[in-house]
Rosetta silent file (secondary structure, phi, psi, omega in degrees, C-alpha in Angstrom):
SEQUENCE: MRDWSTEKTANWWEQADLRYNNRGENEPSTNYFAKHFKFDSVLEIGSGTGRLINSLPAERKGAMDINPYLLDLVDNKAEKYEYDISKPIPLNLKYDLVFTYQVLQHLNHDQFLKALENIKRFAKKEIWLIEGQVPNAKDGELTHEKGSWHHDYAKYLDCYKIDGIHGNKIKVFRSLKQGKSNE
SCORE:     score description
SCORE:     0.000 S_00000001
   1 L     0.000  125.837 -169.085  -18.382    8.886    2.479 S_00000001
   2 L   -93.034  167.549 -159.696  -19.231   12.746    1.993 S_00000001
   3 L  -127.996   99.963 -177.154  -21.965   13.845    3.998 S_00000001
   4 L   -65.618  -22.754 -172.781  -24.644   15.714    1.980 S_00000001
   5 L   -84.803   71.815  158.985  -27.058   16.837    4.989 S_00000001
   6 L  -145.004  156.510 -175.005  -24.848   19.737    6.029 S_00000001
   7 H   -89.710   15.102  171.609  -25.014   23.446    5.143 S_00000001
   8 H   -72.252  -53.319  171.182  -21.220   22.888    4.083 S_00000001
   9 H   -41.879  -67.059 -177.705  -23.161   20.822    0.966 S_00000001
  10 H   -67.280  -38.206 -176.647  -24.962   24.009    0.119 S_00000001
  11 H   -62.751  -33.101 -148.348  -22.145   26.582    0.623 S_00000001
  12 H   -96.382  -57.245  171.208  -19.997   24.736   -1.889 S_00000001
  13 H   -48.099  -36.742  164.049  -23.162   24.838   -4.646 S_00000001
  14 H   -43.852  -36.425 -151.512  -23.598   28.661   -3.726 S_00000001
  15 L  -123.480   16.324  170.779  -20.012   28.973   -5.081 S_00000001
  16 L   -58.062  163.898 -168.132  -20.274   26.583   -7.891 S_00000001
  17 L   -89.864 -154.702 -153.873  -19.030   27.826  -11.611 S_00000001
  18 H   -67.497  -43.740 -170.001  -20.822   28.828  -13.960 S_00000001
  19 H   -61.675  -24.749 -173.989  -22.215   25.659  -15.409 S_00000001
  20 H   -82.030  -87.434 -149.580  -24.252   25.048  -11.793 S_00000001
  21 H   -61.575   -3.523 -179.894  -25.294   28.952  -11.450 S_00000001
  22 L   -73.171   -1.238 -179.839  -26.364   29.633  -14.796 S_00000001
  23 L    75.620   -7.732  170.063  -29.723   27.266  -13.489 S_00000001
  24 L   127.051    9.012 -160.932  -29.903   24.929  -16.166 S_00000001
  25 L   -75.117  -55.125  161.381  -30.227   27.489  -19.090 S_00000001
  26 L   -68.371   16.120  179.495  -27.002   25.929  -21.223 S_00000001
  27 L  -108.003  133.123 -179.977  -27.060   22.165  -19.881 S_00000001
  28 H   -21.076  -41.007 -151.250  -27.687   19.417  -22.478 S_00000001
  29 H   -95.734  -10.520 -168.234  -29.905   18.167  -21.021 S_00000001
  30 H   -50.714  -69.806 -152.837  -31.918   21.815  -20.574 S_00000001
  31 H   -67.191  -26.853  166.102  -32.080   21.750  -24.360 S_00000001
  32 H   -81.635   14.723 -173.034  -33.187   18.368  -24.635 S_00000001
  33 H  -111.782  -17.837  164.475  -36.230   18.667  -22.289 S_00000001
  34 H   -52.760  -64.496  143.237  -37.105   21.901  -24.469 S_00000001
  35 L    -4.745  -48.820  166.394  -37.180   19.802  -27.395 S_00000001
  36 L  -129.584    7.857 -174.435  -39.551   17.002  -26.033 S_00000001
  37 L   -78.110  125.439 -163.599  -41.061   18.312  -22.873 S_00000001
  38 L  -130.071   14.122 -150.677  -44.941   17.878  -23.217 S_00000001
  39 L  -148.198  132.028  179.182  -46.149   17.800  -20.135 S_00000001
  40 L   -62.840  -15.936 -169.348  -48.193   19.549  -17.415 S_00000001
  41 E  -166.613  141.744 -176.262  -46.888   18.803  -14.203 S_00000001
  42 E  -157.007  138.690  174.459  -43.206   17.290  -13.747 S_00000001
  43 E  -134.483  151.164 -160.249  -41.460   16.466  -10.747 S_00000001
  44 E  -104.339  151.959 -161.380  -37.139   15.998  -10.340 S_00000001
  45 L  -109.131  155.391  156.456  -35.817   12.805   -8.212 S_00000001
  46 L    51.959   24.928 -178.328  -32.113   14.528   -6.673 S_00000001
  47 L   -50.541  -11.175 -171.651  -32.981   17.754   -7.845 S_00000001
  48 L    62.712 -128.464  175.861  -30.263   19.598   -5.911 S_00000001
  49 L   -68.161  -21.549  174.187  -30.448   23.313   -6.482 S_00000001
  50 L    96.497   14.176  169.086  -33.186   22.856   -9.086 S_00000001
  51 L   -52.783   -3.252  172.196  -31.243   23.457  -12.198 S_00000001
  52 L  -113.229  -43.029 -129.726  -33.169   21.537  -14.227 S_00000001
  53 L  -109.422  -13.190 -178.589  -36.469   21.705  -12.592 S_00000001
  54 L   -90.222  -20.693 -146.743  -36.536   25.628  -12.380 S_00000001
  55 L  -115.679    7.029 -175.177  -35.908   25.676  -16.141 S_00000001
  56 L   -91.022  151.511 -169.141  -38.863   23.485  -17.628 S_00000001
  57 L   -91.807   62.571 -175.962  -41.743   25.206  -19.143 S_00000001
  58 L  -122.181  149.467  174.509  -44.519   22.960  -16.579 S_00000001
  59 L   -64.635  -76.064  179.060  -47.769   24.426  -14.846 S_00000001
  60 E   -73.692   95.901  170.239  -46.785   22.476  -12.117 S_00000001
  61 E  -100.640  147.380 -169.016  -43.210   21.462  -10.363 S_00000001
  62 E  -143.148  128.026  170.259  -42.107   19.225   -7.537 S_00000001
  63 E   -80.263  146.757  156.204  -38.273   19.033   -6.042 S_00000001
  64 E  -156.928  113.484  160.117  -37.720   16.411   -4.203 S_00000001
  65 E  -126.513  170.410 -162.061  -34.003   15.786   -2.576 S_00000001
  66 L  -111.103   17.015  167.972  -32.802   14.512    0.356 S_00000001
  67 L  -129.718  115.355 -143.774  -30.737   17.610    1.615 S_00000001
  68 L   -76.608  -13.592  163.794  -33.147   20.451    3.117 S_00000001
  69 L   -49.866  -70.010 -177.187  -29.929   22.925    2.104 S_00000001
  70 H   -54.895  -59.701 -169.978  -30.258   22.231   -1.555 S_00000001
  71 H   -56.820  -25.167  160.825  -33.821   22.592   -1.380 S_00000001
  72 H   -50.772  -30.612  172.462  -33.852   26.349   -0.276 S_00000001
  73 H  -100.488   13.346  174.247  -32.227   26.956   -3.233 S_00000001
  74 L   -83.149  128.458 -152.078  -34.869   25.817   -5.684 S_00000001
  75 L   -51.128  142.901 -157.197  -37.024   28.262   -7.360 S_00000001
  76 L   -93.837   21.761  175.714  -40.194   28.459   -4.557 S_00000001
  77 L  -101.389   -1.788  134.413  -43.063   28.163   -7.162 S_00000001
  78 L  -104.557  175.137 -156.697  -42.254   24.520   -6.798 S_00000001
  79 E   -73.172  160.240 -159.295  -43.301   22.266   -4.685 S_00000001
  80 E  -145.903  112.294  176.278  -40.248   20.855   -2.351 S_00000001
  81 E   -95.198   83.664  170.874  -39.854   17.226   -0.864 S_00000001
  82 E   -66.581   90.601  176.928  -37.139   16.655    1.619 S_00000001
  83 L  -132.234  153.749  147.867  -37.324   12.441    1.498 S_00000001
  84 L   -65.171  114.458 -153.278  -34.708    9.909    0.751 S_00000001
  85 L   -85.767  -14.619 -177.183  -36.032    8.794   -2.753 S_00000001
  86 L   -96.805   10.366  160.963  -34.548    4.789   -1.551 S_00000001
  87 L  -104.763  176.908 -177.911  -36.852    4.774    1.560 S_00000001
  88 L   -80.072  111.177  169.898  -40.286    4.221    1.791 S_00000001
  89 L  -119.211  127.655 -159.786  -42.105    7.559    1.367 S_00000001
  90 L   -67.680   59.136 -169.953  -45.683    8.193    2.694 S_00000001
  91 L  -129.069  129.500  162.757  -46.700   10.854    0.111 S_00000001
  92 L   -98.154   62.039  156.870  -49.336   10.071   -2.490 S_00000001
  93 L   -33.280  136.215  151.297  -47.611   12.389   -5.633 S_00000001
  94 L  -148.351  141.227 -178.309  -48.634   12.049   -9.022 S_00000001
  95 E  -151.321  139.508  171.604  -46.869   14.187  -11.627 S_00000001
  96 E   -49.100  -38.167 -168.433  -47.074   13.522  -15.539 S_00000001
  97 E  -147.911  134.153 -179.036  -43.403   13.175  -15.324 S_00000001
  98 E  -138.152  125.726 -143.288  -40.927   12.179  -13.384 S_00000001
  99 E  -132.127  169.039  170.196  -37.289   12.154  -14.289 S_00000001
 100 L  -112.155 -173.196  178.915  -33.723   11.644  -12.529 S_00000001
 101 L  -164.208   98.399  179.874  -30.243   13.356  -13.538 S_00000001
 102 L    28.337   64.078 -163.153  -27.278   10.790  -12.169 S_00000001
 103 L  -125.314  -45.169 -173.656  -29.019   10.091   -9.103 S_00000001
 104 H   -76.911  -22.396 -159.065  -30.053    6.182   -9.510 S_00000001
 105 H   -99.454    2.730  167.875  -26.747    5.482  -10.279 S_00000001
 106 H  -128.408   62.544  171.299  -25.046    6.034   -6.812 S_00000001
 107 L  -130.287  149.786  174.498  -27.970    4.244   -5.027 S_00000001
 108 L   -87.763  174.210 -170.192  -26.607    0.102   -4.335 S_00000001
 109 H   -46.648  -67.270 -168.372  -29.348   -2.364   -5.758 S_00000001
 110 H   -59.964  -50.491  160.872  -31.429   -2.709   -3.018 S_00000001
 111 H   -34.629  -65.786  131.824  -31.661    1.164   -2.464 S_00000001
 112 H     5.976 -100.425 -179.923  -32.525    1.095   -6.430 S_00000001
 113 H   -31.564  -63.654  156.006  -34.945   -0.969   -6.206 S_00000001
 114 H   -35.171  -69.745  164.459  -36.827    1.243   -3.600 S_00000001
 115 H   -52.854  -29.530  178.711  -36.409    4.185   -5.309 S_00000001
 116 H   -68.049  -58.132  158.227  -37.507    2.933   -8.357 S_00000001
 117 H    -4.670  -67.553  165.359  -40.905    1.804   -6.565 S_00000001
 118 H   -62.143  -18.830  170.613  -41.564    5.140   -5.609 S_00000001
 119 H   -95.880   -2.723  173.580  -40.792    6.715   -8.508 S_00000001
 120 H   -69.741  -53.245 -147.039  -43.159    4.194  -10.610 S_00000001
 121 H   -86.195  -29.691 -149.790  -46.024    5.164   -7.832 S_00000001
 122 H   -99.113  -34.492 -163.355  -45.385    8.906   -8.478 S_00000001
 123 E   -90.637  120.406  177.728  -45.342    8.923  -12.633 S_00000001
 124 E   -76.483  -82.650 -172.053  -48.641    9.354  -13.969 S_00000001
 125 E  -109.036  -14.801  155.060  -47.419    9.019  -17.581 S_00000001
 126 E  -133.285  154.123 -166.972  -43.440    9.003  -18.087 S_00000001
 127 E  -135.645  120.201  163.270  -40.210    8.162  -16.172 S_00000001
 128 L  -104.751   57.653  177.692  -37.131    9.674  -17.516 S_00000001
 129 L   -12.354  102.315 -166.709  -34.103    8.155  -16.604 S_00000001
 130 E  -137.157   67.342 -151.135  -30.654   10.182  -17.035 S_00000001
 131 L  -105.710   97.288  135.662  -28.240    7.821  -15.650 S_00000001
 132 L    16.462  140.453  162.041  -24.481    7.075  -16.540 S_00000001
 133 L  -141.491  158.597  174.561  -23.883    3.572  -17.485 S_00000001
 134 L  -108.614  123.856 -174.618  -21.218    0.839  -18.058 S_00000001
 135 L   -78.133  120.625 -158.615  -21.327   -0.901  -20.837 S_00000001
 136 L   109.487  -30.566 -168.408  -20.688   -5.051  -19.896 S_00000001
 137 L   -70.580 -167.830 -167.163  -21.840   -4.589  -16.248 S_00000001
 138 L  -117.381  168.610  179.760  -24.235   -6.938  -14.316 S_00000001
 139 L   -88.861  136.339  176.967  -27.541   -5.326  -12.901 S_00000001
 140 L   100.069  -26.688 -160.511  -26.441   -4.235   -9.136 S_00000001
 141 E   -59.336  148.576  135.490  -22.507   -4.490   -9.796 S_00000001
 142 E   -57.120   78.579 -164.745  -20.788   -1.575   -8.274 S_00000001
 143 E   -71.054   -2.297 -168.970  -18.981    0.054  -11.451 S_00000001
 144 E  -162.160  132.063 -168.434  -16.811    2.637   -9.528 S_00000001
 145 L   -79.582   -4.883  170.877  -15.167    2.765   -6.391 S_00000001
 146 L   -98.396   10.555  174.921  -16.292    5.826   -5.632 S_00000001
 147 L   124.563   22.939 -170.276  -19.949    4.725   -5.508 S_00000001
 148 E   -84.805  112.402  168.530  -21.091    3.960   -8.791 S_00000001
 149 E  -103.333  137.675 -179.868  -23.716    1.501   -9.403 S_00000001
 150 E  -116.953  138.820 -162.073  -24.795    0.241  -12.691 S_00000001
 151 L  -120.571  150.973 -172.989  -28.642   -1.056  -12.687 S_00000001
 152 L  -125.213  110.720 -163.233  -30.552   -2.595  -16.240 S_00000001
 153 L   -86.508  -14.553  174.647  -33.240   -0.301  -15.773 S_00000001
 154 L  -100.316   66.412  149.887  -35.281   -2.215  -18.590 S_00000001
 155 L  -111.674  -18.991 -172.619  -35.034   -5.515  -16.780 S_00000001
 156 L  -121.855   -4.432 -161.286  -37.751   -3.297  -14.478 S_00000001
 157 L  -151.118  133.574  171.417  -39.385   -0.962  -16.564 S_00000001
 158 L   -71.640  135.935  179.530  -40.848   -0.970  -20.392 S_00000001
 159 E   -95.893  118.723  136.661  -38.147    1.199  -22.522 S_00000001
 160 E  -132.839   41.926  168.308  -39.174    2.771  -25.457 S_00000001
 161 E   179.772  140.790 -178.917  -36.750    5.528  -26.368 S_00000001
 162 E  -144.678  118.293  169.597  -33.340    5.774  -25.103 S_00000001
 163 E  -117.769 -169.145  156.512  -31.299    8.724  -26.754 S_00000001
 164 E  -142.083  154.588 -165.362  -28.187   10.802  -25.865 S_00000001
 165 E  -145.408  140.076 -161.077  -27.137   13.745  -24.220 S_00000001
 166 L     6.054   78.213 -177.054  -23.860   14.872  -22.756 S_00000001
 167 L    49.207    5.648  161.442  -22.195   11.370  -22.931 S_00000001
 168 E  -110.992  162.772 -176.679  -25.296   10.188  -20.738 S_00000001
 169 E   -92.378  132.957  164.147  -28.281    7.858  -21.775 S_00000001
 170 E  -112.302  143.989  136.824  -32.184    8.772  -21.513 S_00000001
 171 E   -96.232  120.814 -131.967  -34.347    6.671  -21.073 S_00000001
 172 E  -126.737  127.324  169.698  -37.749    7.136  -21.420 S_00000001
 173 E  -152.989  156.931 -153.140  -40.504    4.649  -19.776 S_00000001
 174 L  -109.637   -7.379  172.027  -44.075    4.049  -19.416 S_00000001
 175 L   171.376 -170.119 -148.945  -44.406    1.392  -16.766 S_00000001
 176 L  -104.595  107.096  164.473  -43.610   -1.398  -14.880 S_00000001
 177 L   -41.970  126.650  164.583  -42.817   -4.624  -17.282 S_00000001
 178 L   -55.374  134.280 -179.619  -45.461   -7.375  -17.194 S_00000001
 179 L   101.836  -27.930 -152.136  -44.251  -10.236  -15.307 S_00000001
 180 L  -115.730  150.383  176.063  -41.079   -8.358  -13.394 S_00000001
 181 L  -125.797  164.477 -173.454  -41.150   -7.956  -10.035 S_00000001
 182 L  -143.645   28.805  165.913  -39.194   -5.093   -8.701 S_00000001
 183 L  -124.001    0.000    0.000  -38.185   -6.570   -5.424 S_00000001
């Protein structure tokens, strides 16, 4: 398993190819956001270097990542939070939109449930989950030997829109499903 908490990781990102160094301007997801984005505040979970959050037109931006070296690369106008989304977070954050981009698929089922609890608590209006999916996989099933899990997001949240962007599905959620537990 990789050690994402080292300075070596930050050095890799600093040397990454143009797709990452362009800070998100040419990302398909950035183009999607520009078309559909109507929020005053946004929090990106697993922000890494901030290539997506930096390019969004929000008055208030937040970036959360487990790696302090990557957070150092996020635009200084963003509020930065060094936390592991899969553990209890003692913050009372509120953002109109909270989103992930290929983050939750790397959490096992128990970690996913804790992350989802935090995300729901932070979101005022919407949650956008842009995550890879494996057709016909079961909820919580390991689908890749390098550590990707399938999660049935709609089992825990009300989904009202699904769009495709760059080979991923973006699922837009409003709230916890009535009668469904996230434990």
